[in-house]
CSV table of N, CA and C in Angstrom, one decimal:
chain,number,residue,atom,x,y,z
A,247,MET,N,-9.4,17.7,-0.3
A,247,MET,CA,-8.8,16.7,0.5
A,247,MET,C,-7.9,15.9,-0.4
A,248,ALA,N,-6.8,15.5,0.1
A,248,ALA,CA,-5.8,14.7,-0.7
A,248,ALA,C,-6.2,13.3,-0.9
A,249,LEU,N,-5.8,12.7,-2.0
A,249,LEU,CA,-6.2,11.3,-2.3
A,249,LEU,C,-4.9,10.5,-2.3
A,250,LEU,N,-4.9,9.4,-1.5
A,250,LEU,CA,-3.7,8.5,-1.5
A,250,LEU,C,-4.2,7.2,-2.2
A,251,SER,N,-3.6,6.9,-3.4
A,251,SER,CA,-3.9,5.7,-4.1
A,251,SER,C,-2.8,4.7,-3.8
A,252,VAL,N,-3.2,3.5,-3.2
A,252,VAL,CA,-2.2,2.5,-2.9
A,252,VAL,C,-2.3,1.4,-3.9
A,253,ILE,N,-1.2,1.2,-4.7
A,253,ILE,CA,-1.2,0.2,-5.7
A,253,ILE,C,-0.6,-1.1,-5.1
A,254,VAL,N,-1.3,-2.2,-5.2
A,254,VAL,CA,-0.9,-3.4,-4.6
A,254,VAL,C,-0.9,-4.5,-5.7
A,255,PRO,N,0.3,-4.8,-6.3
A,255,PRO,CA,0.4,-6.0,-7.3
A,255,PRO,C,0.2,-7.3,-6.5
A,256,CYS,N,-0.6,-8.2,-7.1
A,256,CYS,CA,-0.9,-9.5,-6.4
A,256,CYS,C,-0.7,-10.6,-7.4
A,257,TYR,N,0.2,-11.5,-7.1
A,257,TYR,CA,0.3,-12.8,-7.8
A,257,TYR,C,0.3,-13.9,-6.8
A,258,ASN,N,-0.8,-14.7,-6.8
A,258,ASN,CA,-0.9,-15.9,-5.9
A,258,ASN,C,-0.7,-15.4,-4.5
A,259,GLU,N,-1.5,-14.4,-4.1
A,259,GLU,CA,-1.4,-13.9,-2.7
A,259,GLU,C,-2.7,-14.1,-1.9
A,260,GLU,N,-3.4,-15.3,-2.1
A,260,GLU,CA,-4.6,-15.5,-1.5
A,260,GLU,C,-4.6,-15.4,0.0
A,261,GLU,N,-3.4,-15.8,0.6
A,261,GLU,CA,-3.3,-15.7,2.1
A,261,GLU,C,-3.0,-14.3,2.6
A,262,ASN,N,-2.7,-13.4,1.7
A,262,ASN,CA,-2.2,-12.1,2.2
A,262,ASN,C,-3.2,-10.9,1.8
A,263,VAL,N,-3.9,-11.1,0.7
A,263,VAL,CA,-4.7,-9.9,0.2
A,263,VAL,C,-5.7,-9.3,1.2
A,264,SER,N,-6.5,-10.1,1.8
A,264,SER,CA,-7.4,-9.6,2.8
A,264,SER,C,-6.7,-9.1,4.0
A,265,CYS,N,-5.7,-9.8,4.4
A,265,CYS,CA,-4.8,-9.4,5.6
A,265,CYS,C,-4.2,-8.0,5.4
A,266,PHE,N,-3.7,-7.8,4.2
A,266,PHE,CA,-3.1,-6.5,3.9
A,266,PHE,C,-4.1,-5.4,4.0
A,267,TYR,N,-5.3,-5.5,3.5
A,267,TYR,CA,-6.3,-4.5,3.6
A,267,TYR,C,-6.7,-4.2,5.1
A,268,GLU,N,-6.9,-5.3,5.8
A,268,GLU,CA,-7.3,-5.1,7.2
A,268,GLU,C,-6.2,-4.4,8.0
A,269,GLU,N,-4.9,-4.7,7.7
A,269,GLU,CA,-3.8,-4.1,8.4
A,269,GLU,C,-3.7,-2.6,8.0
A,270,LEU,N,-3.9,-2.3,6.7
A,270,LEU,CA,-3.9,-1.0,6.2
A,270,LEU,C,-4.9,-0.1,6.9
A,271,MET,N,-6.1,-0.6,7.0
A,271,MET,CA,-7.2,0.2,7.7
A,271,MET,C,-7.0,0.3,9.2
A,272,LYS,N,-6.6,-0.8,9.8
A,272,LYS,CA,-6.4,-0.8,11.2
A,272,LYS,C,-5.2,0.1,11.7
A,273,ASN,N,-4.2,0.2,10.8
A,273,ASN,CA,-3.0,0.9,11.2
A,273,ASN,C,-2.9,2.3,10.7
A,274,ASN,N,-3.9,2.8,10.0
A,274,ASN,CA,-3.8,4.2,9.4
A,274,ASN,C,-5.1,4.9,9.7
A,275,SER,N,-5.1,5.6,10.9
A,275,SER,CA,-6.2,6.3,11.4
A,275,SER,C,-6.7,7.5,10.6
A,276,PHE,N,-5.8,8.0,9.7
A,276,PHE,CA,-6.2,9.2,8.9
A,276,PHE,C,-7.4,8.8,8.0
A,277,PHE,N,-7.5,7.6,7.6
A,277,PHE,CA,-8.6,7.2,6.7
A,277,PHE,C,-9.9,7.3,7.4
A,278,GLU,N,-9.9,6.8,8.6
A,278,GLU,CA,-11.1,6.8,9.4
A,278,GLU,C,-11.5,8.2,9.8
A,279,GLU,N,-10.5,9.0,10.1
A,279,GLU,CA,-10.8,10.4,10.5
A,279,GLU,C,-11.1,11.3,9.3
A,280,LYS,N,-11.1,10.7,8.1
A,280,LYS,CA,-11.4,11.5,6.8
A,280,LYS,C,-10.4,12.7,6.6
A,281,LYS,N,-9.2,12.5,7.1
A,281,LYS,CA,-8.2,13.6,6.8
A,281,LYS,C,-7.6,13.3,5.4
A,282,LEU,N,-7.8,12.1,4.9
A,282,LEU,CA,-7.1,11.7,3.7
A,282,LEU,C,-8.0,10.7,3.0
A,283,ASP,N,-8.3,10.9,1.7
A,283,ASP,CA,-9.1,9.9,1.0
A,283,ASP,C,-8.2,8.8,0.6
A,284,LEU,N,-8.8,7.6,0.5
A,284,LEU,CA,-8.0,6.4,0.2
A,284,LEU,C,-8.6,5.7,-0.9
A,285,GLU,N,-7.7,5.1,-1.8
A,285,GLU,CA,-8.1,4.2,-2.8
A,285,GLU,C,-7.1,3.1,-2.8
A,286,VAL,N,-7.5,1.9,-2.8
A,286,VAL,CA,-6.6,0.7,-2.9
A,286,VAL,C,-6.9,0.1,-4.3
A,287,ILE,N,-5.8,-0.1,-5.0
A,287,ILE,CA,-5.9,-0.7,-6.4
A,287,ILE,C,-5.2,-2.0,-6.3
A,288,TYR,N,-5.9,-3.1,-6.3
A,288,TYR,CA,-5.3,-4.4,-6.4
A,288,TYR,C,-5.1,-4.7,-7.9
A,289,ILE,N,-3.9,-5.1,-8.2
A,289,ILE,CA,-3.6,-5.5,-9.6
A,289,ILE,C,-3.4,-7.0,-9.6
A,290,ASP,N,-4.4,-7.8,-10.0
A,290,ASP,CA,-4.2,-9.2,-10.0
A,290,ASP,C,-3.4,-9.6,-11.3
A,291,ASP,N,-2.2,-10.0,-11.0
A,291,ASP,CA,-1.2,-10.3,-12.1
A,291,ASP,C,-1.3,-11.7,-12.6
A,292,GLY,N,-2.5,-12.1,-13.0
A,292,GLY,CA,-2.6,-13.5,-13.6
A,292,GLY,C,-2.5,-14.6,-12.6
A,293,SER,N,-3.0,-14.3,-11.4
A,293,SER,CA,-2.9,-15.3,-10.3
A,293,SER,C,-3.6,-16.6,-10.7
A,294,LYS,N,-3.1,-17.7,-10.2
A,294,LYS,CA,-3.6,-19.1,-10.4
A,294,LYS,C,-4.4,-19.6,-9.2
A,295,ASP,N,-4.4,-18.9,-8.1
A,295,ASP,CA,-5.1,-19.3,-6.9
A,295,ASP,C,-6.4,-18.5,-6.8
A,296,LYS,N,-6.8,-18.3,-5.5
A,296,LYS,CA,-8.1,-17.6,-5.3
A,296,LYS,C,-7.9,-16.1,-5.1
A,297,THR,N,-6.7,-15.6,-5.4
A,297,THR,CA,-6.5,-14.2,-5.3
A,297,THR,C,-7.5,-13.3,-6.1
A,298,PRO,N,-7.8,-13.6,-7.4
A,298,PRO,CA,-8.7,-12.8,-8.1
A,298,PRO,C,-10.1,-12.7,-7.4
A,299,ASP,N,-10.6,-13.9,-6.9
A,299,ASP,CA,-11.9,-13.9,-6.3
A,299,ASP,C,-11.9,-13.1,-5.0
A,300,ILE,N,-10.9,-13.2,-4.2
A,300,ILE,CA,-10.8,-12.5,-3.0
A,300,ILE,C,-10.7,-11.0,-3.2
A,301,CYS,N,-9.9,-10.6,-4.2
A,301,CYS,CA,-9.9,-9.1,-4.6
A,301,CYS,C,-11.2,-8.6,-5.0
A,302,ASP,N,-11.9,-9.4,-5.9
A,302,ASP,CA,-13.2,-9.0,-6.4
A,302,ASP,C,-14.2,-8.9,-5.2
A,303,ASP,N,-14.2,-9.8,-4.3
A,303,ASP,CA,-15.1,-9.8,-3.1
A,303,ASP,C,-14.8,-8.5,-2.3
A,304,LEU,N,-13.5,-8.2,-2.1
A,304,LEU,CA,-13.2,-7.0,-1.3
A,304,LEU,C,-13.7,-5.7,-2.0
A,305,SER,N,-13.6,-5.7,-3.4
A,305,SER,CA,-14.1,-4.5,-4.1
A,305,SER,C,-15.6,-4.4,-4.0
A,306,LYS,N,-16.3,-5.5,-3.9
A,306,LYS,CA,-17.8,-5.4,-3.7
A,306,LYS,C,-18.1,-4.9,-2.3
A,307,GLN,N,-17.3,-5.2,-1.3
A,307,GLN,CA,-17.6,-4.8,0.0
A,307,GLN,C,-17.2,-3.3,0.3
A,308,TYR,N,-16.2,-2.8,-0.4
A,308,TYR,CA,-15.6,-1.5,-0.1
A,308,TYR,C,-15.5,-0.7,-1.4
A,309,SER,N,-16.2,0.4,-1.5
A,309,SER,CA,-16.2,1.2,-2.7
A,309,SER,C,-14.8,1.8,-3.1
A,310,HIS,N,-13.9,1.9,-2.1
A,310,HIS,CA,-12.6,2.5,-2.4
A,310,HIS,C,-11.6,1.5,-2.8
A,311,ILE,N,-12.0,0.3,-3.0
A,311,ILE,CA,-11.1,-0.8,-3.5
A,311,ILE,C,-11.4,-1.0,-5.0
A,312,HIS,N,-10.4,-1.0,-5.8
A,312,HIS,CA,-10.6,-1.3,-7.2
A,312,HIS,C,-9.7,-2.5,-7.6
A,313,VAL,N,-10.1,-3.3,-8.5
A,313,VAL,CA,-9.4,-4.5,-8.9
A,313,VAL,C,-9.2,-4.4,-10.4
A,314,ILE,N,-8.0,-4.7,-10.9
A,314,ILE,CA,-7.7,-4.8,-12.3
A,314,ILE,C,-7.0,-6.1,-12.5
A,315,HIS,N,-7.6,-6.9,-13.4
A,315,HIS,CA,-7.0,-8.2,-13.7
A,315,HIS,C,-6.2,-8.1,-15.0
A,316,ILE,N,-5.0,-8.6,-15.0
A,316,ILE,CA,-4.1,-8.6,-16.2
A,316,ILE,C,-3.5,-10.0,-16.3
A,317,GLU,N,-3.0,-10.2,-17.5
A,317,GLU,CA,-2.2,-11.5,-17.7
A,317,GLU,C,-0.9,-11.3,-16.9
A,318,ASN,N,-0.3,-12.4,-16.5
A,318,ASN,CA,0.9,-12.4,-15.7
A,318,ASN,C,2.0,-11.6,-16.5
A,319,SER,N,2.4,-10.5,-16.0
A,319,SER,CA,3.4,-9.7,-16.6
A,319,SER,C,4.5,-9.2,-15.7
A,320,GLY,N,4.4,-9.5,-14.4
A,320,GLY,CA,5.5,-9.1,-13.5
A,320,GLY,C,5.0,-7.9,-12.7
A,321,VAL,N,5.8,-7.6,-11.6
A,321,VAL,CA,5.4,-6.6,-10.7
A,321,VAL,C,5.5,-5.2,-11.3
A,322,SER,N,6.5,-4.9,-12.1
A,322,SER,CA,6.6,-3.6,-12.7
A,322,SER,C,5.5,-3.3,-13.6
A,323,ALA,N,5.1,-4.3,-14.4
A,323,ALA,CA,3.9,-4.1,-15.3
A,323,ALA,C,2.7,-3.9,-14.6
A,324,ALA,N,2.5,-4.6,-13.5
A,324,ALA,CA,1.3,-4.5,-12.6
A,324,ALA,C,1.3,-3.1,-12.0
A,325,ARG,N,2.4,-2.6,-11.5
A,325,ARG,CA,2.4,-1.2,-10.9
A,325,ARG,C,2.1,-0.2,-12.0
A,326,ASN,N,2.6,-0.4,-13.2
A,326,ASN,CA,2.4,0.6,-14.3
A,326,ASN,C,0.9,0.6,-14.7
A,327,LYS,N,0.3,-0.6,-14.6
A,327,LYS,CA,-1.2,-0.7,-14.9
A,327,LYS,C,-2.0,0.1,-13.8
A,328,GLY,N,-1.5,0.1,-12.6
A,328,GLY,CA,-2.2,0.9,-11.6
A,328,GLY,C,-2.0,2.4,-11.8
A,329,ILE,N,-0.9,2.8,-12.2
A,329,ILE,CA,-0.6,4.2,-12.6
A,329,ILE,C,-1.5,4.6,-13.7
A,330,GLU,N,-1.6,3.8,-14.7
A,330,GLU,CA,-2.5,4.1,-15.9
A,330,GLU,C,-3.9,4.3,-15.5
A,331,HIS,N,-4.4,3.4,-14.5
A,331,HIS,CA,-5.7,3.5,-14.0
A,331,HIS,C,-5.9,4.9,-13.3
A,332,ILE,N,-5.0,5.3,-12.5
A,332,ILE,CA,-5.1,6.6,-11.8
A,332,ILE,C,-5.1,7.7,-12.8
A,333,ILE,N,-4.2,7.7,-13.8
A,333,ILE,CA,-4.2,8.8,-14.8
A,333,ILE,C,-5.4,8.9,-15.6
A,334,ALA,N,-6.0,7.7,-16.0
A,334,ALA,CA,-7.2,7.7,-16.8
A,334,ALA,C,-8.4,8.1,-16.0
A,335,ASN,N,-8.5,7.9,-14.7
A,335,ASN,CA,-9.7,8.2,-14.0
A,335,ASN,C,-9.7,9.5,-13.2
A,336,TYR,N,-8.6,10.0,-12.8
A,336,TYR,CA,-8.6,11.2,-12.1
A,336,TYR,C,-7.1,11.7,-11.9
A,337,TYR,N,-7.0,12.9,-12.0
A,337,TYR,CA,-5.7,13.5,-11.8
A,337,TYR,C,-5.9,14.8,-11.1
A,338,ALA,N,-5.5,14.9,-9.9
A,338,ALA,CA,-5.6,16.2,-9.2
A,338,ALA,C,-4.2,16.5,-8.6
A,339,ASP,N,-4.0,17.8,-8.3
A,339,ASP,CA,-2.7,18.2,-7.7
A,339,ASP,C,-2.5,17.6,-6.4
A,340,ASN,N,-3.5,17.2,-5.7
A,340,ASN,CA,-3.3,16.6,-4.3
A,340,ASN,C,-3.5,15.1,-4.3
A,341,SER,N,-3.0,14.5,-5.4
A,341,SER,CA,-3.1,13.0,-5.4
A,341,SER,C,-1.7,12.4,-5.2
A,342,TYR,N,-1.6,11.3,-4.4
A,342,TYR,CA,-0.4,10.7,-4.1
A,342,TYR,C,-0.5,9.2,-4.4
A,343,ILE,N,0.6,8.6,-4.7
A,343,ILE,CA,0.6,7.1,-5.1
A,343,ILE,C,1.6,6.5,-4.1
A,344,ALA,N,1.1,5.4,-3.5
A,344,ALA,CA,2.0,4.5,-2.7
A,344,ALA,C,2.0,3.1,-3.3
A,345,PHE,N,3.2,2.5,-3.3
A,345,PHE,CA,3.4,1.2,-3.8
A,345,PHE,C,3.6,0.3,-2.6
A,346,CYS,N,2.7,-0.7,-2.5
A,346,CYS,CA,2.9,-1.8,-1.4
A,346,CYS,C,2.8,-3.1,-2.1
A,347,ASP,N,3.3,-4.1,-1.4
A,347,ASP,CA,3.1,-5.5,-1.8
A,347,ASP,C,2.1,-6.1,-0.9
A,348,ALA,N,1.4,-7.1,-1.3
A,348,ALA,CA,0.3,-7.8,-0.5
A,348,ALA,C,0.8,-8.4,0.7
A,349,ASP,N,2.1,-8.7,0.8
A,349,ASP,CA,2.7,-9.4,2.0
A,349,ASP,C,3.4,-8.4,2.9
A,350,ASP,N,3.3,-7.1,2.6
A,350,ASP,CA,4.0,-6.1,3.4
A,350,ASP,C,3.4,-6.0,4.8
A,351,LEU,N,4.2,-5.7,5.8
A,351,LEU,CA,3.8,-5.4,7.1
A,351,LEU,C,3.8,-3.9,7.3
A,352,LEU,N,2.7,-3.4,7.8
A,352,LEU,CA,2.6,-1.9,7.9
A,352,LEU,C,2.6,-1.5,9.3
A,353,ALA,N,3.5,-0.5,9.6
A,353,ALA,CA,3.5,0.0,11.0
A,353,ALA,C,2.3,1.0,11.1
A,354,LYS,N,2.0,1.3,12.4
A,354,LYS,CA,0.9,2.2,12.7
A,354,LYS,C,1.1,3.5,12.0
A,355,ASP,N,0.1,4.0,11.3
A,355,ASP,CA,0.1,5.3,10.6
A,355,ASP,C,1.3,5.4,9.6
A,356,CYS,N,1.8,4.3,9.1
A,356,CYS,CA,3.0,4.4,8.3
A,356,CYS,C,2.8,5.2,7.0
A,357,LEU,N,1.6,5.1,6.4
A,357,LEU,CA,1.4,5.8,5.2
A,357,LEU,C,0.8,7.2,5.4
A,358,THR,N,0.5,7.5,6.6
A,358,THR,CA,-0.2,8.8,6.9
A,358,THR,C,0.5,9.7,7.9
A,359,SER,N,1.4,9.2,8.7
A,359,SER,CA,2.0,9.9,9.8
A,359,SER,C,2.7,11.2,9.3
A,360,ASP,N,2.3,12.3,9.7
A,360,ASP,CA,2.9,13.6,9.3
A,360,ASP,C,2.6,13.9,7.8
A,361,LEU,N,1.9,13.1,7.1
A,361,LEU,CA,1.7,13.3,5.7
A,361,LEU,C,1.1,14.7,5.4
A,362,GLU,N,0.2,15.1,6.2
A,362,GLU,CA,-0.5,16.4,6.0
A,362,GLU,C,0.5,17.6,6.0
A,363,ASN,N,1.7,17.4,6.7
A,363,ASN,CA,2.7,18.4,6.7
A,363,ASN,C,3.5,18.5,5.4
A,364,TYR,N,3.4,17.5,4.6
A,364,TYR,CA,4.2,17.4,3.4
A,364,TYR,C,3.4,17.4,2.1
A,365,LEU,N,2.1,17.8,2.1
A,365,LEU,CA,1.3,17.7,0.9
A,365,LEU,C,1.7,18.6,-0.2
A,366,ASP,N,2.6,19.5,0.1
A,366,ASP,CA,3.1,20.4,-0.9
A,366,ASP,C,4.3,19.8,-1.7
A,367,GLN,N,4.7,18.7,-1.3
A,367,GLN,CA,5.9,18.0,-1.9
A,367,GLN,C,5.4,17.1,-3.1
A,368,ASP,N,6.3,17.0,-4.1
A,368,ASP,CA,6.0,16.1,-5.2
A,368,ASP,C,6.3,14.6,-4.8
A,369,ILE,N,7.3,14.4,-4.0
A,369,ILE,CA,7.7,13.0,-3.7
A,369,ILE,C,8.0,13.0,-2.2
A,370,ILE,N,7.4,12.0,-1.5
A,370,ILE,CA,7.7,11.8,-0.1
A,370,ILE,C,8.1,10.3,0.1
A,371,CYS,N,9.3,10.1,0.8
A,371,CYS,CA,9.8,8.8,1.0
A,371,CYS,C,9.3,8.3,2.4
A,372,PHE,N,8.8,7.1,2.5
A,372,PHE,CA,8.5,6.6,3.8
A,372,PHE,C,9.6,5.6,4.2
A,373,GLN,N,10.0,5.6,5.5
A,373,GLN,CA,11.0,4.7,5.9
A,373,GLN,C,10.5,3.3,5.7
A,374,SER,N,11.4,2.5,5.3
A,374,SER,CA,11.0,1.0,5.2
A,374,SER,C,12.2,0.2,5.6
A,375,CYS,N,11.9,-1.1,5.7
A,375,CYS,CA,12.9,-2.0,6.2
A,375,CYS,C,12.8,-3.3,5.5
A,376,SER,N,13.8,-3.8,4.9
A,376,SER,CA,13.8,-5.1,4.2
A,376,SER,C,14.4,-6.1,5.2
A,377,MET,N,13.6,-7.2,5.4
A,377,MET,CA,14.1,-8.2,6.4
A,377,MET,C,14.6,-9.4,5.6
A,378,SER,N,15.6,-10.1,6.3
A,378,SER,CA,16.1,-11.4,5.7
A,378,SER,C,14.9,-12.4,6.0
A,379,HIS,N,15.0,-13.5,5.3
A,379,HIS,CA,13.9,-14.5,5.4
A,379,HIS,C,13.8,-15.1,6.8
A,380,ASP,N,14.8,-15.1,7.6
A,380,ASP,CA,14.7,-15.6,9.0
A,380,ASP,C,14.4,-14.4,9.9
A,381,THR,N,14.2,-13.2,9.4
A,381,THR,CA,13.9,-12.0,10.2
A,381,THR,C,14.9,-11.6,11.2
A,382,THR,N,16.2,-11.9,10.9
A,382,THR,CA,17.2,-11.6,11.8
A,382,THR,C,18.0,-10.3,11.4
A,383,MET,N,18.0,-10.0,10.1
A,383,MET,CA,18.7,-8.8,9.7
A,383,MET,C,17.8,-7.8,9.0
A,384,CYS,N,18.0,-6.6,9.3
A,384,CYS,CA,17.2,-5.5,8.7
A,384,CYS,C,18.1,-4.5,8.0
A,385,SER,N,17.8,-4.2,6.7
A,385,SER,CA,18.6,-3.2,6.0
A,385,SER,C,18.2,-1.8,6.4
A,386,PRO,N,19.1,-0.9,6.4
A,386,PRO,CA,18.7,0.5,6.8
A,386,PRO,C,17.8,1.1,5.7
A,387,PRO,N,17.0,2.1,6.1
A,387,PRO,CA,16.1,2.8,5.1
A,387,PRO,C,16.9,3.6,4.1
A,388,HIS,N,16.4,3.8,2.9
A,388,HIS,CA,17.1,4.7,1.9
A,388,HIS,C,16.4,6.0,2.0
A,389,SER,N,17.2,7.1,1.8
A,389,SER,CA,16.7,8.4,1.8
A,389,SER,C,17.5,9.3,0.8
A,390,SER,N,16.9,10.4,0.6
A,390,SER,CA,17.6,11.4,-0.3
A,390,SER,C,17.6,12.8,0.4
A,391,ASN,N,18.6,13.6,0.2
A,391,ASN,CA,18.7,14.9,0.9
A,391,ASN,C,17.6,15.8,0.4
A,392,ASN,N,17.1,15.6,-0.8
A,392,ASN,CA,16.1,16.5,-1.3
A,392,ASN,C,14.6,16.1,-1.1
A,393,ILE,N,14.4,15.0,-0.5
A,393,ILE,CA,13.1,14.4,-0.3
A,393,ILE,C,12.8,14.2,1.1
A,394,PRO,N,11.7,14.7,1.6
A,394,PRO,CA,11.4,14.5,3.1
A,394,PRO,C,11.1,13.0,3.3
A,395,VAL,N,11.6,12.5,4.4
A,395,VAL,CA,11.4,11.1,4.8
A,395,VAL,C,10.6,11.1,6.1
A,396,ILE,N,9.5,10.4,6.0
A,396,ILE,CA,8.6,10.1,7.2
A,396,ILE,C,9.2,8.9,7.9
A,397,ALA,N,9.7,9.1,9.1
A,397,ALA,CA,10.4,8.0,9.7
A,397,ALA,C,9.6,7.1,10.6
A,398,ASN,N,8.7,6.4,10.1
A,398,ASN,CA,8.0,5.4,10.8
A,398,ASN,C,8.3,4.0,10.2
A,399,GLY,N,8.0,3.0,10.9
A,399,GLY,CA,8.3,1.6,10.3
A,399,GLY,C,9.6,1.1,10.9
A,400,GLY,N,10.5,0.6,10.0
A,400,GLY,CA,11.7,0.1,10.5
A,400,GLY,C,11.6,-1.3,11.1
A,401,ARG,N,12.7,-1.7,11.8
A,401,ARG,CA,12.8,-3.0,12.4
A,401,ARG,C,11.7,-3.4,13.3
A,402,LYS,N,11.3,-2.5,14.2
A,402,LYS,CA,10.2,-2.7,15.1
A,402,LYS,C,8.9,-3.1,14.4
A,403,ALA,N,8.6,-2.4,13.3
A,403,ALA,CA,7.4,-2.6,12.6
A,403,ALA,C,7.5,-3.9,11.8
A,404,ALA,N,8.6,-4.3,11.3
A,404,ALA,CA,8.8,-5.5,10.6
A,404,ALA,C,8.6,-6.7,11.5
A,405,PHE,N,8.9,-6.6,12.7
A,405,PHE,CA,8.8,-7.7,13.6
A,405,PHE,C,7.4,-7.8,14.2
A,406,ARG,N,6.5,-6.9,14.0
A,406,ARG,CA,5.2,-6.8,14.6
A,406,ARG,C,4.4,-8.1,14.6
A,407,ARG,N,4.3,-8.8,13.4
A,407,ARG,CA,3.6,-10.0,13.3
A,407,ARG,C,4.3,-11.2,14.0
A,408,ASN,N,5.6,-11.1,14.1
A,408,ASN,CA,6.4,-12.2,14.6
A,408,ASN,C,6.6,-12.2,16.1
A,409,ALA,N,6.3,-11.1,16.7
A,409,ALA,CA,6.5,-11.0,18.1
A,409,ALA,C,5.2,-11.0,18.9
A,410,ALA,N,5.2,-11.6,20.0
A,410,ALA,CA,3.9,-11.6,20.8
A,410,ALA,C,3.7,-10.2,21.3
A,411,GLU,N,2.4,-9.7,21.1
A,411,GLU,CA,2.1,-8.3,21.6
A,411,GLU,C,1.2,-8.4,22.8
């Protein structure tokens, strides 16, 4: 079975950390159906709020959540620390890494839709959308001709929390 490790750098994200995990589990049915193993790695990047405690509480509740606490070093260093954790603890041919931020909005099955069709690929790009602060403008997704793109997400997904459902 393939393993998807989701690295989530966190700096003062006490309002988003729990919400992110709930959204991830609610919106990605592959994890419940056991078609894909999941690991969430929260990297607490020296937060000054309750983020470290919330992350630790989540890891006590769920065995597939790991927390690494580091001194504030920035998002790139936090992501690299997550990669180091993955390399040090397991490395299999069917392991994948996803980078998310604690305040990301996730569309339904955004990390898993059609993933099983691409497990022979080294890199898979997921469609994403960057919103302006007032949520009025959405930039187009980036893609490459040589990399399969799973086309979920986009503007509709970014508005999910802002629109009445």
